[in-house]
PDB file of C-alpha atoms and ligand atoms in Angstrom:
ATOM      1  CA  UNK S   1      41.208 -15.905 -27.633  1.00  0.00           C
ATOM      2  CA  UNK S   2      43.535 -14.825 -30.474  1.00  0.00           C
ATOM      3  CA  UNK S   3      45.764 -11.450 -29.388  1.00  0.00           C
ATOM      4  CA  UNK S   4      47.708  -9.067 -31.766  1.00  0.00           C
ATOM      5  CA  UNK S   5      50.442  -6.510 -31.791  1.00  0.00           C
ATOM      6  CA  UNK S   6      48.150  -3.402 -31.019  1.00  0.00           C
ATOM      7  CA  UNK S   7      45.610  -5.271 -29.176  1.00  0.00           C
ATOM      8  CA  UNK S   8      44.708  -4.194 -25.299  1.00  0.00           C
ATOM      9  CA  UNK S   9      46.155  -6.207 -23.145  1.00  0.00           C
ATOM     10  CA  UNK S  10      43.605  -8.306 -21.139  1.00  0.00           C
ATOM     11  CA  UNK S  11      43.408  -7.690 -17.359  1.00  0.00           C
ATOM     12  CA  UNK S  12      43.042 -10.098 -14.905  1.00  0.00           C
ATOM     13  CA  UNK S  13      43.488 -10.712 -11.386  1.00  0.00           C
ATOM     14  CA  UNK S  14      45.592 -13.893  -9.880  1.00  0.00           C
ATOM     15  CA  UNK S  15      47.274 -15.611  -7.546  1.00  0.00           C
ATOM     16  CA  UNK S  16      51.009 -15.328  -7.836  1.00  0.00           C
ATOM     17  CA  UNK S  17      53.996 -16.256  -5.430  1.00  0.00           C
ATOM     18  CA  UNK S  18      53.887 -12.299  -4.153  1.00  0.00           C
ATOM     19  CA  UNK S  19      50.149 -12.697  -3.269  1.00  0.00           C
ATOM     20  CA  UNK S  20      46.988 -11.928  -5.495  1.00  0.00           C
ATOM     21  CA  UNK S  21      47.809  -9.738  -8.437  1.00  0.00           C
ATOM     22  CA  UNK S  22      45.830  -7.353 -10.476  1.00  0.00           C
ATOM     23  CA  UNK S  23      47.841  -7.195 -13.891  1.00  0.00           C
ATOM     24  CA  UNK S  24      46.679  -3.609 -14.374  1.00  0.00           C
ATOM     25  CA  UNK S  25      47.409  -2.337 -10.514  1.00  0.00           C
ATOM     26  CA  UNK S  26      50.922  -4.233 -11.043  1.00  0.00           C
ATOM     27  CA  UNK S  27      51.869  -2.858 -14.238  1.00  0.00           C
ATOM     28  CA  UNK S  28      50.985   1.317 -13.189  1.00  0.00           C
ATOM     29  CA  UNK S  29      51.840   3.566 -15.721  1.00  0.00           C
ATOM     30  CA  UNK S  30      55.015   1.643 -17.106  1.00  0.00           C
ATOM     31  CA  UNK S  31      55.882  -0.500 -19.344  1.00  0.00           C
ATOM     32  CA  UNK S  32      55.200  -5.390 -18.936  1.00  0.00           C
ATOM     33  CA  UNK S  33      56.563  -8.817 -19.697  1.00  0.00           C
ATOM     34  CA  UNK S  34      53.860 -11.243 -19.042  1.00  0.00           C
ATOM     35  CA  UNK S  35      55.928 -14.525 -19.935  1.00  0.00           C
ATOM     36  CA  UNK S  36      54.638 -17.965 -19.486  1.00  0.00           C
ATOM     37  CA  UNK S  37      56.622 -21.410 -18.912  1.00  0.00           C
ATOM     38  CA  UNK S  38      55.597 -25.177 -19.185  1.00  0.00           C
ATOM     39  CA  UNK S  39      55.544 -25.974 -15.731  1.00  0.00           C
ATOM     40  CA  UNK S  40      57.830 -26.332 -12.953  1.00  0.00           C
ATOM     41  CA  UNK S  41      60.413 -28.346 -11.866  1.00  0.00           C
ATOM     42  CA  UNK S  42      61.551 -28.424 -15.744  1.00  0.00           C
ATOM     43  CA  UNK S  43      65.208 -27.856 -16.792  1.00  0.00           C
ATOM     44  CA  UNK S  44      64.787 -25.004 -19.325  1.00  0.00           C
ATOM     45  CA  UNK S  45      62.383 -23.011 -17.138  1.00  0.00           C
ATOM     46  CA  UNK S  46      64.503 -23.167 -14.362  1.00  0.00           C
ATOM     47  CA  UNK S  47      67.501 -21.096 -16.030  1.00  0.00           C
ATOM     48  CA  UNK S  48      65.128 -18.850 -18.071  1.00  0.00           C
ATOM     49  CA  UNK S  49      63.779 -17.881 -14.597  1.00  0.00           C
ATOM     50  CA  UNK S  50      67.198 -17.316 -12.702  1.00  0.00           C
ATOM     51  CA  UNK S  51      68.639 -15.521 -15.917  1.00  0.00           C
ATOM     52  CA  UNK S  52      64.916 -13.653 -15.809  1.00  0.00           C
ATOM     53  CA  UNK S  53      66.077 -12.683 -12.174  1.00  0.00           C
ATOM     54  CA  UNK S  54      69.101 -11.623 -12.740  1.00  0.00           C
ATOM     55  CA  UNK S  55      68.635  -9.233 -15.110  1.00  0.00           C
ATOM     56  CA  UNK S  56      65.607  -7.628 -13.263  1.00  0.00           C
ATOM     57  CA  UNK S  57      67.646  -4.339 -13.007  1.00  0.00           C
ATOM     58  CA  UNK S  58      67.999  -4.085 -16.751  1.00  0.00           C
ATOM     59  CA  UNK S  59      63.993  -3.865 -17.107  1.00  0.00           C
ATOM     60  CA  UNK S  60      63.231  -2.061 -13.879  1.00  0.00           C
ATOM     61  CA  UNK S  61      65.900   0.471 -15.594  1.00  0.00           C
ATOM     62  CA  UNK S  62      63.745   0.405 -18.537  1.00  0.00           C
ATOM     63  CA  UNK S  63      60.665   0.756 -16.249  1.00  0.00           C
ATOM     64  CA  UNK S  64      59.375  -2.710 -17.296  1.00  0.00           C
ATOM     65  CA  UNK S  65      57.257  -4.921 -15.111  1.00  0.00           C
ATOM     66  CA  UNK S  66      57.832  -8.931 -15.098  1.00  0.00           C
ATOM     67  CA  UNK S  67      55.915 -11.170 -14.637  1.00  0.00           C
ATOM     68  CA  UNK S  68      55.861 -15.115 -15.409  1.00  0.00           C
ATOM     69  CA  UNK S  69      53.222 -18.276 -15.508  1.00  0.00           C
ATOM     70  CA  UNK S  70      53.459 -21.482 -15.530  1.00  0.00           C
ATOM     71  CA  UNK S  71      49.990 -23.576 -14.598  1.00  0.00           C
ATOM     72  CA  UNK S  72      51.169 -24.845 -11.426  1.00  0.00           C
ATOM     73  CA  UNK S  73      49.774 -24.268  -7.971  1.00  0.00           C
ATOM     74  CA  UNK S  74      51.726 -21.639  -6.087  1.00  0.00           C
ATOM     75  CA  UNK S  75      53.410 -24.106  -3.371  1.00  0.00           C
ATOM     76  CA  UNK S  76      54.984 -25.587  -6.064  1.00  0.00           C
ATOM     77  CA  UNK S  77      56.408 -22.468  -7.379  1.00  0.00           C
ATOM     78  CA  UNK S  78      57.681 -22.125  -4.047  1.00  0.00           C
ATOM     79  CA  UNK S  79      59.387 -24.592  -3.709  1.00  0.00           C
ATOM     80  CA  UNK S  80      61.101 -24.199  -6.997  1.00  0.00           C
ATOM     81  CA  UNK S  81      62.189 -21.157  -6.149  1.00  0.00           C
ATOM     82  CA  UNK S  82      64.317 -22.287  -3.931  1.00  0.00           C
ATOM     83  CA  UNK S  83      66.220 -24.338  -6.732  1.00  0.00           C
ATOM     84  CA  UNK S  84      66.121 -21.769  -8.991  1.00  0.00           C
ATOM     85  CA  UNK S  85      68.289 -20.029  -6.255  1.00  0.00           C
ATOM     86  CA  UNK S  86      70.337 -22.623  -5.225  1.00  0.00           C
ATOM     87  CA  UNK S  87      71.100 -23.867  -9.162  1.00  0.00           C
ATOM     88  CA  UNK S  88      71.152 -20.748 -10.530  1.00  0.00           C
ATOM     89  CA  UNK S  89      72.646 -18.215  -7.751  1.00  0.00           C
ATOM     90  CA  UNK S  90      69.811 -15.321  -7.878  1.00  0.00           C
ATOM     91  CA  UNK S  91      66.558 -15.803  -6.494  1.00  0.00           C
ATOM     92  CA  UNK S  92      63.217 -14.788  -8.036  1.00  0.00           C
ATOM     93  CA  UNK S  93      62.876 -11.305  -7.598  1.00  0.00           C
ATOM     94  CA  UNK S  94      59.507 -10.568  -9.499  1.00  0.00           C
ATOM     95  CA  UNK S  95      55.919 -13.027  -9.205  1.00  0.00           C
ATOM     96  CA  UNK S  96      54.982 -15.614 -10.513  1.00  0.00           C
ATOM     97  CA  UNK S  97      51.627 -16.491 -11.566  1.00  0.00           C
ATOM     98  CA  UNK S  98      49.793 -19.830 -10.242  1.00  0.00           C
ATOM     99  CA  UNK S  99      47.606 -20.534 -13.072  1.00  0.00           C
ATOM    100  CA  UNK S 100      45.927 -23.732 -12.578  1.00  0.00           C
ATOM    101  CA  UNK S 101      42.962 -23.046 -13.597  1.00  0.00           C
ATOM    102  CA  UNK S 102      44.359 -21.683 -16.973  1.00  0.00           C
ATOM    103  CA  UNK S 103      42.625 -18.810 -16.620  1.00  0.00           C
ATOM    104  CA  UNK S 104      45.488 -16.132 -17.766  1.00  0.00           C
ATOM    105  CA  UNK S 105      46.788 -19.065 -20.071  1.00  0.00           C
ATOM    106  CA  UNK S 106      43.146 -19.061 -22.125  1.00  0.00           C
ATOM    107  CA  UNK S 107      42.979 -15.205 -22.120  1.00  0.00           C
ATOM    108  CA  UNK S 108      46.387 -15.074 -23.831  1.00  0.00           C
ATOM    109  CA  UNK S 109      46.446 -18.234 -25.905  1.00  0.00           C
ATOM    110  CA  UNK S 110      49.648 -19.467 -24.027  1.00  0.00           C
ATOM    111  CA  UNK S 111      48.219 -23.273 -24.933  1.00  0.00           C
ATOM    112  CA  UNK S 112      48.627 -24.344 -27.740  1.00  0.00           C
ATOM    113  CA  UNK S 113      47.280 -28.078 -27.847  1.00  0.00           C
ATOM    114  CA  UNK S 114      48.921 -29.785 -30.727  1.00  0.00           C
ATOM    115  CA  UNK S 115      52.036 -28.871 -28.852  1.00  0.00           C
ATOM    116  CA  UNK S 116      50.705 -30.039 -25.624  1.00  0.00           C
ATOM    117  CA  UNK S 117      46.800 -29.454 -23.945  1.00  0.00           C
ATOM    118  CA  UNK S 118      48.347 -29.099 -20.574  1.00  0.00           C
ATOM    119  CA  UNK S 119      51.118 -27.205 -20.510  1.00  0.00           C
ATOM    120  CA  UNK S 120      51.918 -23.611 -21.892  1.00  0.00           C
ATOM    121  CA  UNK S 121      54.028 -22.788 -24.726  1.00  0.00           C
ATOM    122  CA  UNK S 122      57.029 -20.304 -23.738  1.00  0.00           C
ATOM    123  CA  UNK S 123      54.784 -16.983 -24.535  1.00  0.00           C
ATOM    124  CA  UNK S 124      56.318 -13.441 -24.138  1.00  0.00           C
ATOM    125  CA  UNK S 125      54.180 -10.561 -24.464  1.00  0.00           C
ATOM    126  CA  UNK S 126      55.820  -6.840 -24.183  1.00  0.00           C
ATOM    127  CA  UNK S 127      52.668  -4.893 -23.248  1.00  0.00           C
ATOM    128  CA  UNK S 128      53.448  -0.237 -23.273  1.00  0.00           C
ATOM    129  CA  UNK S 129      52.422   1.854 -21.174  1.00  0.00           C
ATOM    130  CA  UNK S 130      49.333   2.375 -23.373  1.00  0.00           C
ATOM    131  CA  UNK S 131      48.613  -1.179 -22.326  1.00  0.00           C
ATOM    132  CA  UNK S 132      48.936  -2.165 -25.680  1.00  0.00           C
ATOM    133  CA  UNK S 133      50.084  -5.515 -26.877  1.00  0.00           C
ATOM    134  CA  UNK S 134      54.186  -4.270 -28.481  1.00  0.00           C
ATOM    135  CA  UNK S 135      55.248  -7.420 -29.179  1.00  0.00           C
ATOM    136  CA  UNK S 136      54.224 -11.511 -29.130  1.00  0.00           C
ATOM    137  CA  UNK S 137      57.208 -14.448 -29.323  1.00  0.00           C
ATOM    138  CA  UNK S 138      56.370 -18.014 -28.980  1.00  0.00           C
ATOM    139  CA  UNK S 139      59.040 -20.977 -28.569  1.00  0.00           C
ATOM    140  CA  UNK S 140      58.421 -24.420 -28.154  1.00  0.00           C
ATOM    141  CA  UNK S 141      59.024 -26.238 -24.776  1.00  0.00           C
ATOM    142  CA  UNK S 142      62.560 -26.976 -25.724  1.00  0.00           C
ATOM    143  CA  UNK S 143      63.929 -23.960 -26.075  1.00  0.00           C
ATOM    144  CA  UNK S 144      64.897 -21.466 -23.788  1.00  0.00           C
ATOM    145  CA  UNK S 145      64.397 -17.587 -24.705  1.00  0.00           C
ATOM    146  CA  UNK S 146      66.849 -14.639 -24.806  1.00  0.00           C
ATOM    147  CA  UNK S 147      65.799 -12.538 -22.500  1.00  0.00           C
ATOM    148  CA  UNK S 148      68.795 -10.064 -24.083  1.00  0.00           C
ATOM    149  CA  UNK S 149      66.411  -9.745 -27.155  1.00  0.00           C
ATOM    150  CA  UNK S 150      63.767  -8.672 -25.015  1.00  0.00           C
ATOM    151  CA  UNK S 151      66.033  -6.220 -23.324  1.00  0.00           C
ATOM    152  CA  UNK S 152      66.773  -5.159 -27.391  1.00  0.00           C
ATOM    153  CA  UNK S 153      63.351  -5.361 -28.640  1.00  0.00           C
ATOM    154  CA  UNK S 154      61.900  -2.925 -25.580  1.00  0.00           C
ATOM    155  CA  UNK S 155      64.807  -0.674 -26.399  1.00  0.00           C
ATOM    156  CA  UNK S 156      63.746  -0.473 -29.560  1.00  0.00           C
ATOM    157  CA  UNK S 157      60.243   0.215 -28.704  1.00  0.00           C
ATOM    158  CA  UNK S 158      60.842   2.797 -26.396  1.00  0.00           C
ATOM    159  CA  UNK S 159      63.112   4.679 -28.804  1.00  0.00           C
ATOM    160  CA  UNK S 160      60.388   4.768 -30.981  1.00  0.00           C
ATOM    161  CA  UNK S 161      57.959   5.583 -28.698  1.00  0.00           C
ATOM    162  CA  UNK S 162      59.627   8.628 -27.662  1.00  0.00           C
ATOM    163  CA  UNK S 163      61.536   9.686 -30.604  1.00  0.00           C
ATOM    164  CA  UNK S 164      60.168   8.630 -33.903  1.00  0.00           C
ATOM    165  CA  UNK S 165      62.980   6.344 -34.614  1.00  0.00           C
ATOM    166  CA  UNK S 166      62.982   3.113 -36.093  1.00  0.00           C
ATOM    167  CA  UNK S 167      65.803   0.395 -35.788  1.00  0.00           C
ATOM    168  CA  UNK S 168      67.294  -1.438 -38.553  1.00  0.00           C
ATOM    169  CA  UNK S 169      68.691  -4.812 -39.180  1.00  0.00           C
ATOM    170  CA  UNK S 170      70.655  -6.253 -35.945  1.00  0.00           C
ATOM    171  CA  UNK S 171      70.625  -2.859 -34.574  1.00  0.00           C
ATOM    172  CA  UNK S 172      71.965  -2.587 -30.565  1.00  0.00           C
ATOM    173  CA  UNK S 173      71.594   0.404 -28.493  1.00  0.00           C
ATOM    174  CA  UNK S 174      73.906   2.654 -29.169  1.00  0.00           C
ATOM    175  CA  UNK S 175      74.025   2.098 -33.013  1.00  0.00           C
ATOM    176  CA  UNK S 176      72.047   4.442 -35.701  1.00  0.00           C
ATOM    177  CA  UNK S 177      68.645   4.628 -36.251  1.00  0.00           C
ATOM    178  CA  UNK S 178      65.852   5.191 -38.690  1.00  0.00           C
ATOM    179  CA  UNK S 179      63.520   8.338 -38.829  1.00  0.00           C
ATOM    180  CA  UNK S 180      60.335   6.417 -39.272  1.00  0.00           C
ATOM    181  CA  UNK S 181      58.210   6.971 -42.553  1.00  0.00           C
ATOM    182  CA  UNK S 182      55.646   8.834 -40.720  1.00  0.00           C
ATOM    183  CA  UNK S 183      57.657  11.911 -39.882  1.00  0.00           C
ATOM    184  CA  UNK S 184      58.436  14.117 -42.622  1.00  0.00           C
ATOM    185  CA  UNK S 185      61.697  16.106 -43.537  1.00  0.00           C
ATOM    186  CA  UNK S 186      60.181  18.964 -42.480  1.00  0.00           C
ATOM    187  CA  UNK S 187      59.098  17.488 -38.879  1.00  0.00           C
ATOM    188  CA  UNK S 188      62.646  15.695 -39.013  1.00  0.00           C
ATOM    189  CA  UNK S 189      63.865  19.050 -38.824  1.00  0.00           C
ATOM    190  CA  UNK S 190      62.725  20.024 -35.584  1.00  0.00           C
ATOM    191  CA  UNK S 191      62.842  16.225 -34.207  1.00  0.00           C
ATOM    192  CA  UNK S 192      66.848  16.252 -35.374  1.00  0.00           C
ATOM    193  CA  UNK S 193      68.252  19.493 -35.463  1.00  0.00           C
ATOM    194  CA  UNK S 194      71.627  17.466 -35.287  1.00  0.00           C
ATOM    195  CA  UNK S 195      70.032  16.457 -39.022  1.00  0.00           C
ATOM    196  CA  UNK S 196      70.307  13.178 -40.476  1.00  0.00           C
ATOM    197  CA  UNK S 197      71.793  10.892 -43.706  1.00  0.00           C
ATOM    198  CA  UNK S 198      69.579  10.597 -46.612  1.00  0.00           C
ATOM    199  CA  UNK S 199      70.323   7.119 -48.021  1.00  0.00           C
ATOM    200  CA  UNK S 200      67.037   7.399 -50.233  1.00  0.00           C
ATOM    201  CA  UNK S 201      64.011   9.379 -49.350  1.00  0.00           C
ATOM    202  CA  UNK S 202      62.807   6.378 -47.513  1.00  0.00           C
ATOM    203  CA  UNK S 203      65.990   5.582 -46.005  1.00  0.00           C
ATOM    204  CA  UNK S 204      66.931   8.552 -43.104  1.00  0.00           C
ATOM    205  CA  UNK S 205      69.651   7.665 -41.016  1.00  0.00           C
ATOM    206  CA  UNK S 206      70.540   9.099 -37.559  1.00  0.00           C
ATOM    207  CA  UNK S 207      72.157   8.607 -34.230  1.00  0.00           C
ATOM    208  CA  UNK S 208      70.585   7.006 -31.716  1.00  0.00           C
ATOM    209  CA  UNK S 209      68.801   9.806 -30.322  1.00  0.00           C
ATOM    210  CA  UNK S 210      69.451  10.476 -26.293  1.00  0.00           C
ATOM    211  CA  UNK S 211      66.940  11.381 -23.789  1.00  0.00           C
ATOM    212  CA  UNK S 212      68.608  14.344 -22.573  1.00  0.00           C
ATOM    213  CA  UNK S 213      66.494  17.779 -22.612  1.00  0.00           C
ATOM    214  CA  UNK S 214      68.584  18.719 -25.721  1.00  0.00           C
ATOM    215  CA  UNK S 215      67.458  16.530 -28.976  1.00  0.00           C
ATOM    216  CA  UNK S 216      70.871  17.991 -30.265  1.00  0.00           C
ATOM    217  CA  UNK S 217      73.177  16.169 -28.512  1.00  0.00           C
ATOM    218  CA  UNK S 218      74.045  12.592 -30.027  1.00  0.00           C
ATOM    219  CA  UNK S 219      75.342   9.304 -28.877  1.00  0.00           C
ATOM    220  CA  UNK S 220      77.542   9.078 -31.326  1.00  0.00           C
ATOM    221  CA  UNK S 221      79.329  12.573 -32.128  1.00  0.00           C
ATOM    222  CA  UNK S 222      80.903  11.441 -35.631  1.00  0.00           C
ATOM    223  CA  UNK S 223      78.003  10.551 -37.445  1.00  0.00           C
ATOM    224  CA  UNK S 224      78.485  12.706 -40.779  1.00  0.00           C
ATOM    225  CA  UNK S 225      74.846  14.818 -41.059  1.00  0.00           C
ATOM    226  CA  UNK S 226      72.954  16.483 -43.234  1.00  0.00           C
ATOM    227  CA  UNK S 227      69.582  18.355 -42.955  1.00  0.00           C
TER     228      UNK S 227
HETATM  229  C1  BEZ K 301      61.925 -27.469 -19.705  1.00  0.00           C
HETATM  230  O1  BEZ K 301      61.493 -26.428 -19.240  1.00  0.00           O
HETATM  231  O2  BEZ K 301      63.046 -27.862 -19.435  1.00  0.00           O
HETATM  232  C2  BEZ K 301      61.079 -28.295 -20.609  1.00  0.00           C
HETATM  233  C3  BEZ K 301      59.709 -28.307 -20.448  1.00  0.00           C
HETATM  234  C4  BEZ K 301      58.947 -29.095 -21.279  1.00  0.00           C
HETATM  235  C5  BEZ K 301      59.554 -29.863 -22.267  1.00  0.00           C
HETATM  236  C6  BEZ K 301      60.925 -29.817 -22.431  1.00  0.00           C
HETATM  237  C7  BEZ K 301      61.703 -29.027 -21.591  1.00  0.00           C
END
């Protein structure tokens, strides 16, 4: 099965090292990482996983759900888990899914056989709140993932789900943002009352908005404005 930005998520229920899962019950209203591995007892997934862990209060922050995969029966996960702790000084701190059967792999194309027919690729799929499908990354085997992008990418995401903002080019939080295409000057107005740069009708540049009560008040108080 092929899946797209935009799709719905598929739901499905599994066993996982915190017991049997249903993706949808997991996720609740917030936001998920479903991310898959080749298999256990591998080098690479073995830091992705501890790093995975310790930054588990970044996405509960965010009010992200993680989950991973790897095709492996859950006694093995198990007892990786303890290396992951001992080699990698945080223990997993979020489930893991035991997907022998490759059911969950087949439902979200995580094999991809002239790579390899029996392991997964390194899949990451942000899913919203919406349980739509925000964003799809696939590395090979070799190499391990940045889980600070997906930290950036969900940022991102969420600042445009709530505000209307775009990001540009290598943008961090905290930098300036884009007033997406969709909005016009006219909603901009009420959106930004702190106003924004005009670079070219196209182009609107503006603080990174905040998510306090007042839309007025701006990360960054020096940004020259116009509205
Ligand atoms: C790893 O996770 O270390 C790995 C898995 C498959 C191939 C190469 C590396």
């Amino acid at each position: 099965m092929t899946i797209r930005l935009g799709d719905t998520a598929p739901d499905f229920t599994a066993e996982t090292t915190e017991g049997t899962i249903n993706f949808y019950d997991y996720l609740g209203d917030g936001w998920g990482v479903l991310f898959s591995h080749p298999k256990d007892f591998t080098p690479v997934c073995t830091t992705e996983l501890g790093e995975t862990a310790r930054l588990k209060p970044e996405f509960d922050k965010r009010n992200v759900k993680i989950i991973g995969l790897s095709v492996d029966l859950s006694d093995a996960h198990h007892e990786w888990a303890k290396d992951i702790e001992e080699t990698q000084g945080t223990a997993l701190n979020f489930p893991v899914i035991a997907d022998h059967d490759k059911k969950v792999a087949d439902l979200y194309d995580m094999i991809h056989p002239n790579a390899s027919d029996t392991m997964t690729v390194r899949s990451v799929f942000v899913i919203g709140a919406d349980k739509k499908i925000k964003l799809i990354l696939t590395y090979p085997a070799s190499t391990g993932r940045n889980f600070d992008e997906v930290l950036r990418v969900i940022d991102s995401l969420q600042l445009t789900a709530k505000h209307s903002v775009a990001t540009p080019v290598n943008w961090k939080n905290g930098d300036d943002c884009i007033i997406v295409p969709a909005v016009t000057d006219e909603q901009a107005k009420e959106k930004f009352p702190g106003g924004w740069k005009t670079l070219k009708p196209y182009l609107r540049i503006v603080p990174q908005p905040t998510d306090d009560a007042d839309m007025g008040a701006w990360i960054n108080a020096e940004f020259p404005v116009e509205s």
